C-alpha positions as a LaTeX table, in Angstrom:
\begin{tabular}{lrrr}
\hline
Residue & $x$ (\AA) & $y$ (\AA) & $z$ (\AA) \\
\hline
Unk1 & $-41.27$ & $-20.97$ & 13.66 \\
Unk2 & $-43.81$ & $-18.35$ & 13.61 \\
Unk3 & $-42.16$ & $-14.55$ & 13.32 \\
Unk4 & $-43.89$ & $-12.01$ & 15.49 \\
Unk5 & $-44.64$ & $-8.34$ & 14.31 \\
Unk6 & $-41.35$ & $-7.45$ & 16.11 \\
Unk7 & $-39.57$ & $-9.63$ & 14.39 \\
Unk8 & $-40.70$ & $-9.04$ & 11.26 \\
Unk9 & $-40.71$ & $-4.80$ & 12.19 \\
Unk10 & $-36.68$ & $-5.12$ & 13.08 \\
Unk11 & $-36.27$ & $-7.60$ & 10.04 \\
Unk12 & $-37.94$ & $-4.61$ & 7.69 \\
Unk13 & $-36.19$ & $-1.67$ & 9.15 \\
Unk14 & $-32.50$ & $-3.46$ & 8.86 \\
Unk15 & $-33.38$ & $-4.23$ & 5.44 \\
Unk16 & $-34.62$ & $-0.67$ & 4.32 \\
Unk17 & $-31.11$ & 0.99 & 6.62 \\
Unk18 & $-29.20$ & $-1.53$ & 4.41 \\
Unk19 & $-30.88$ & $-0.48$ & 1.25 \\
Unk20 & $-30.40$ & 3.76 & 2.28 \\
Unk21 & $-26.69$ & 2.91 & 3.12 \\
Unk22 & $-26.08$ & 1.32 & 0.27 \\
Unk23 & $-27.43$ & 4.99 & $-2.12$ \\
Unk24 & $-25.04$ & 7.15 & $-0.01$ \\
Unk25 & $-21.78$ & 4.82 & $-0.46$ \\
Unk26 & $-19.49$ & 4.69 & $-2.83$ \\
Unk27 & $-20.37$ & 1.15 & $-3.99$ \\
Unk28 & $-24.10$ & 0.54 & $-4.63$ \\
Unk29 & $-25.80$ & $-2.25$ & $-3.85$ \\
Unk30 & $-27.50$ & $-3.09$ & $-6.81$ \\
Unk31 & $-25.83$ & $-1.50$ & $-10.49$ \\
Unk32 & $-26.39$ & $-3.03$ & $-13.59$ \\
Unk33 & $-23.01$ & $-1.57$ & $-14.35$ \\
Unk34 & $-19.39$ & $-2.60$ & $-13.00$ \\
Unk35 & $-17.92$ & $-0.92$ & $-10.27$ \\
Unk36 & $-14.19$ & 0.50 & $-11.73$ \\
Unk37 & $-13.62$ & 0.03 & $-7.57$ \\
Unk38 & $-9.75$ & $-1.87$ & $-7.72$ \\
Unk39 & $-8.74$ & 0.11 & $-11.16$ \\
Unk40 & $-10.29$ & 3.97 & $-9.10$ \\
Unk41 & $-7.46$ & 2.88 & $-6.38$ \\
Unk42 & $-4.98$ & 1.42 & $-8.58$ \\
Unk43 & $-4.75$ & 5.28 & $-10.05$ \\
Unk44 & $-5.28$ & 6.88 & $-7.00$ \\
Unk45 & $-2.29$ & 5.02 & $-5.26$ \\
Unk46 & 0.10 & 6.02 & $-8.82$ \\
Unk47 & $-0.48$ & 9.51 & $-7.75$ \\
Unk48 & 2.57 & 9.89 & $-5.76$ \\
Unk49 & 3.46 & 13.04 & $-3.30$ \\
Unk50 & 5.24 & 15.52 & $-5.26$ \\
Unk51 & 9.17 & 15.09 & $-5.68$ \\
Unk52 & 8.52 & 11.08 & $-5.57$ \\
Unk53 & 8.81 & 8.98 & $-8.44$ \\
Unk54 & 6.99 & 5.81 & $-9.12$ \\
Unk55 & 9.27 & 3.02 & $-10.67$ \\
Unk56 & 8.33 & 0.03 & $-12.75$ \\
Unk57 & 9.46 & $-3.12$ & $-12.46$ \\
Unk58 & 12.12 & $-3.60$ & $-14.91$ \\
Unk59 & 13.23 & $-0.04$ & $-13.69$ \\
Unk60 & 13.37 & $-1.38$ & $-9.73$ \\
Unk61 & 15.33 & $-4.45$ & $-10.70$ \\
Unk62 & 18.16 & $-2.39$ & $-12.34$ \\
Unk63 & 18.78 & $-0.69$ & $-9.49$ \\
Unk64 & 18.67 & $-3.33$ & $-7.43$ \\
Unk65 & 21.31 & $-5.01$ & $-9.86$ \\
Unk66 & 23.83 & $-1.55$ & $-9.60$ \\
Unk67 & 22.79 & $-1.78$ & $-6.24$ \\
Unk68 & 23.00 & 1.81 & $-6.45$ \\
Unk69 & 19.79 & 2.78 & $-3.65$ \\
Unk70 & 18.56 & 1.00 & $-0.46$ \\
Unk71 & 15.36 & $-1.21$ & $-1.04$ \\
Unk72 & 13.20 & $-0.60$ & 1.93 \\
Unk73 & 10.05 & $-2.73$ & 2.52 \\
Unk74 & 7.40 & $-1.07$ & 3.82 \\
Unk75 & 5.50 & $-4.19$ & 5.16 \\
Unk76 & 4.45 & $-4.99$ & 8.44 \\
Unk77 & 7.47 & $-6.79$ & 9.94 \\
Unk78 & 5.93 & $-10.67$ & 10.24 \\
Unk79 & 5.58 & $-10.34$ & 6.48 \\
Unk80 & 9.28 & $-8.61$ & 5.76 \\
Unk81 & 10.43 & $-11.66$ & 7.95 \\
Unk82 & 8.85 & $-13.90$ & 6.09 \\
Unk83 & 10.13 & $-12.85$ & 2.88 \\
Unk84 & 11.56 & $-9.87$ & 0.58 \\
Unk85 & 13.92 & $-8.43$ & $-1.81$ \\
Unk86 & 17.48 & $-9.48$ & $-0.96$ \\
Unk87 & 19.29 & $-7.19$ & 0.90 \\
Unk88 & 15.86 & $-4.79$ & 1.93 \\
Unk89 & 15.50 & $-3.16$ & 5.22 \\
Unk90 & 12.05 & $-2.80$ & 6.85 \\
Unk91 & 10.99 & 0.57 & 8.05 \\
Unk92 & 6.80 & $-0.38$ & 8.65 \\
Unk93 & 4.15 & 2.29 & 9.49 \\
Unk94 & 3.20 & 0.46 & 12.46 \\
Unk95 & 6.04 & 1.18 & 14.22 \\
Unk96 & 7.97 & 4.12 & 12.25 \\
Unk97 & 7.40 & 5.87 & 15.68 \\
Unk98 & 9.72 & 3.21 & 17.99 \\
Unk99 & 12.21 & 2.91 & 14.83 \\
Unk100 & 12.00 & 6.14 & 12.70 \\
Unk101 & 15.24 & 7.61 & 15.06 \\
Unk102 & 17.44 & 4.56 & 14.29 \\
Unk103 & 16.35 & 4.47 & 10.55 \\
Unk104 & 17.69 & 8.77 & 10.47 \\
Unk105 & 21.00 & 7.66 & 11.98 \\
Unk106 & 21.61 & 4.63 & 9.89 \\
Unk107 & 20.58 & 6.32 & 6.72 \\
Unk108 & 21.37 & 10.26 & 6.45 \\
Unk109 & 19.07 & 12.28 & 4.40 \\
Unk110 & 21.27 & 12.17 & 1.27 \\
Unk111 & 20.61 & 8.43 & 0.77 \\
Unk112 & 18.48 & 7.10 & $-2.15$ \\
Unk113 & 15.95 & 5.23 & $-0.86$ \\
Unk114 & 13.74 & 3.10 & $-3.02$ \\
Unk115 & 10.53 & 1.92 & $-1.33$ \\
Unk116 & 8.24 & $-1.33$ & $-2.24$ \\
Unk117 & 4.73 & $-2.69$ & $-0.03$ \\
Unk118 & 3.15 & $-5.75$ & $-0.76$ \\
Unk119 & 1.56 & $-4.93$ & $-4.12$ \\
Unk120 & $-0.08$ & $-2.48$ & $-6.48$ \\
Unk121 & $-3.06$ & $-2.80$ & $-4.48$ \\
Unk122 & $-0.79$ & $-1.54$ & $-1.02$ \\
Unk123 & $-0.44$ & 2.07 & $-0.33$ \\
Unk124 & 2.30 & 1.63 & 2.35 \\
Unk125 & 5.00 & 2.36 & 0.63 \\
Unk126 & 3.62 & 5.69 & $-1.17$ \\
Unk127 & 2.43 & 7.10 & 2.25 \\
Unk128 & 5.86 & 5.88 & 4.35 \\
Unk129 & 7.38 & 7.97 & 1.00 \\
Unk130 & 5.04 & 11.03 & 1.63 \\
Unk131 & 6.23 & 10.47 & 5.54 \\
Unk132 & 9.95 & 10.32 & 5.02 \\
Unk133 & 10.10 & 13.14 & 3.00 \\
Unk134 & 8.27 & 15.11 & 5.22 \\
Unk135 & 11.07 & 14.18 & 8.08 \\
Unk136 & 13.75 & 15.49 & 5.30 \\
Unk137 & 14.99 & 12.48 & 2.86 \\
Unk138 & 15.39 & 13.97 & $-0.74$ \\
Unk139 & 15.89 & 10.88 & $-3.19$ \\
Unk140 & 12.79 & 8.34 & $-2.72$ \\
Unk141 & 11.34 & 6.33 & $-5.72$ \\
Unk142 & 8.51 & 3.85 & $-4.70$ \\
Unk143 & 8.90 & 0.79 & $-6.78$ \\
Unk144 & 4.55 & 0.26 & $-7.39$ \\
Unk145 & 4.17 & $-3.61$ & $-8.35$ \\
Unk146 & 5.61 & $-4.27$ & $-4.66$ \\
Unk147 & 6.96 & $-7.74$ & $-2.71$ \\
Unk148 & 4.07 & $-9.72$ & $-5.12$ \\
Unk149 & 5.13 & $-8.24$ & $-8.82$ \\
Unk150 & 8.75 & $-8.77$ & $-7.56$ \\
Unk151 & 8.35 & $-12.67$ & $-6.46$ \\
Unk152 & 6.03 & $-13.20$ & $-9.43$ \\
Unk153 & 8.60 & $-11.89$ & $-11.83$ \\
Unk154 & 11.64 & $-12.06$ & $-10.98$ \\
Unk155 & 12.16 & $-14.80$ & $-8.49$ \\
Unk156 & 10.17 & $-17.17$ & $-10.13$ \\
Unk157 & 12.20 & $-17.02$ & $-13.88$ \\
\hline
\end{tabular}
């Protein structure tokens, strides 16, 4: 099939808008280097609002075995449904709005809240942390490895 010069004109300038993108972003298109992309937001997600504390695994499950805070998953609900720590309530972003007012009566401000998202790639958890302590709750650690570190390691020994 024979191109025609405006074919080949629209194929040109997409290519050269693709190329210019690609200098102004964040992630190149071509680099003979690798792109620290996944470690850059690993870091920037352990930089927790000030006053929260970022737990590790082994630190997480001894609480949860003293049973001493409430686990809350910060997960959209289909995935809280379909699994997560025993005993966890969900309080999601998507719809802290419609259940933020029940979650302040059921839980006063004095509670100890531990938070967990999906994984250590997830930011849900850090930013419902940053939100909750805005609204007035003191005592929030965010357990990092989230719902995946959790199943990996300690439901599966």
């Amino acid at each position: 099939m024979p191109f025609t010069i405006k074919t080949i004109i629209i194929i040109s300038i997409s290519i050269l808008l693709g190329f210019m993108n690609s200098v102004r972003s964040f992630v190149p298109f071509f680099t003979p280097e690798k792109i620290p992309y996944v470690k850059v937001q690993i870091e920037k997600r352990k930089q927790l609002p000030e006053g929260i504390t970022a737990l590790s695994l082994k630190e997480a499950y001894e609480i949860f075995k003293k049973n001493t805070r409430i686990f809350i998953d910060a997960r959209l609900p289909k995935s809280y449904k379909e699994d997560h720590i025993e005993g966890a309530e969900n309080l999601s972003l998507s719809n802290i709005d419609d259940n933020l007012t029940q979650f302040m009566d059921q839980y006063p401000f004095e509670t100890a809240l531990l938070l967990y998202c999906g994984s250590i790639h997830c930011d849900s958890s850090t930013r419902l942390a940053a939100k909750l302590k805005k609204v007035g709750y003191k005592d929030i650690k965010v357990f990092l490895g989230g719902w995946a570190e959790w199943r990996d390691q300690i439901l599966k020994k």
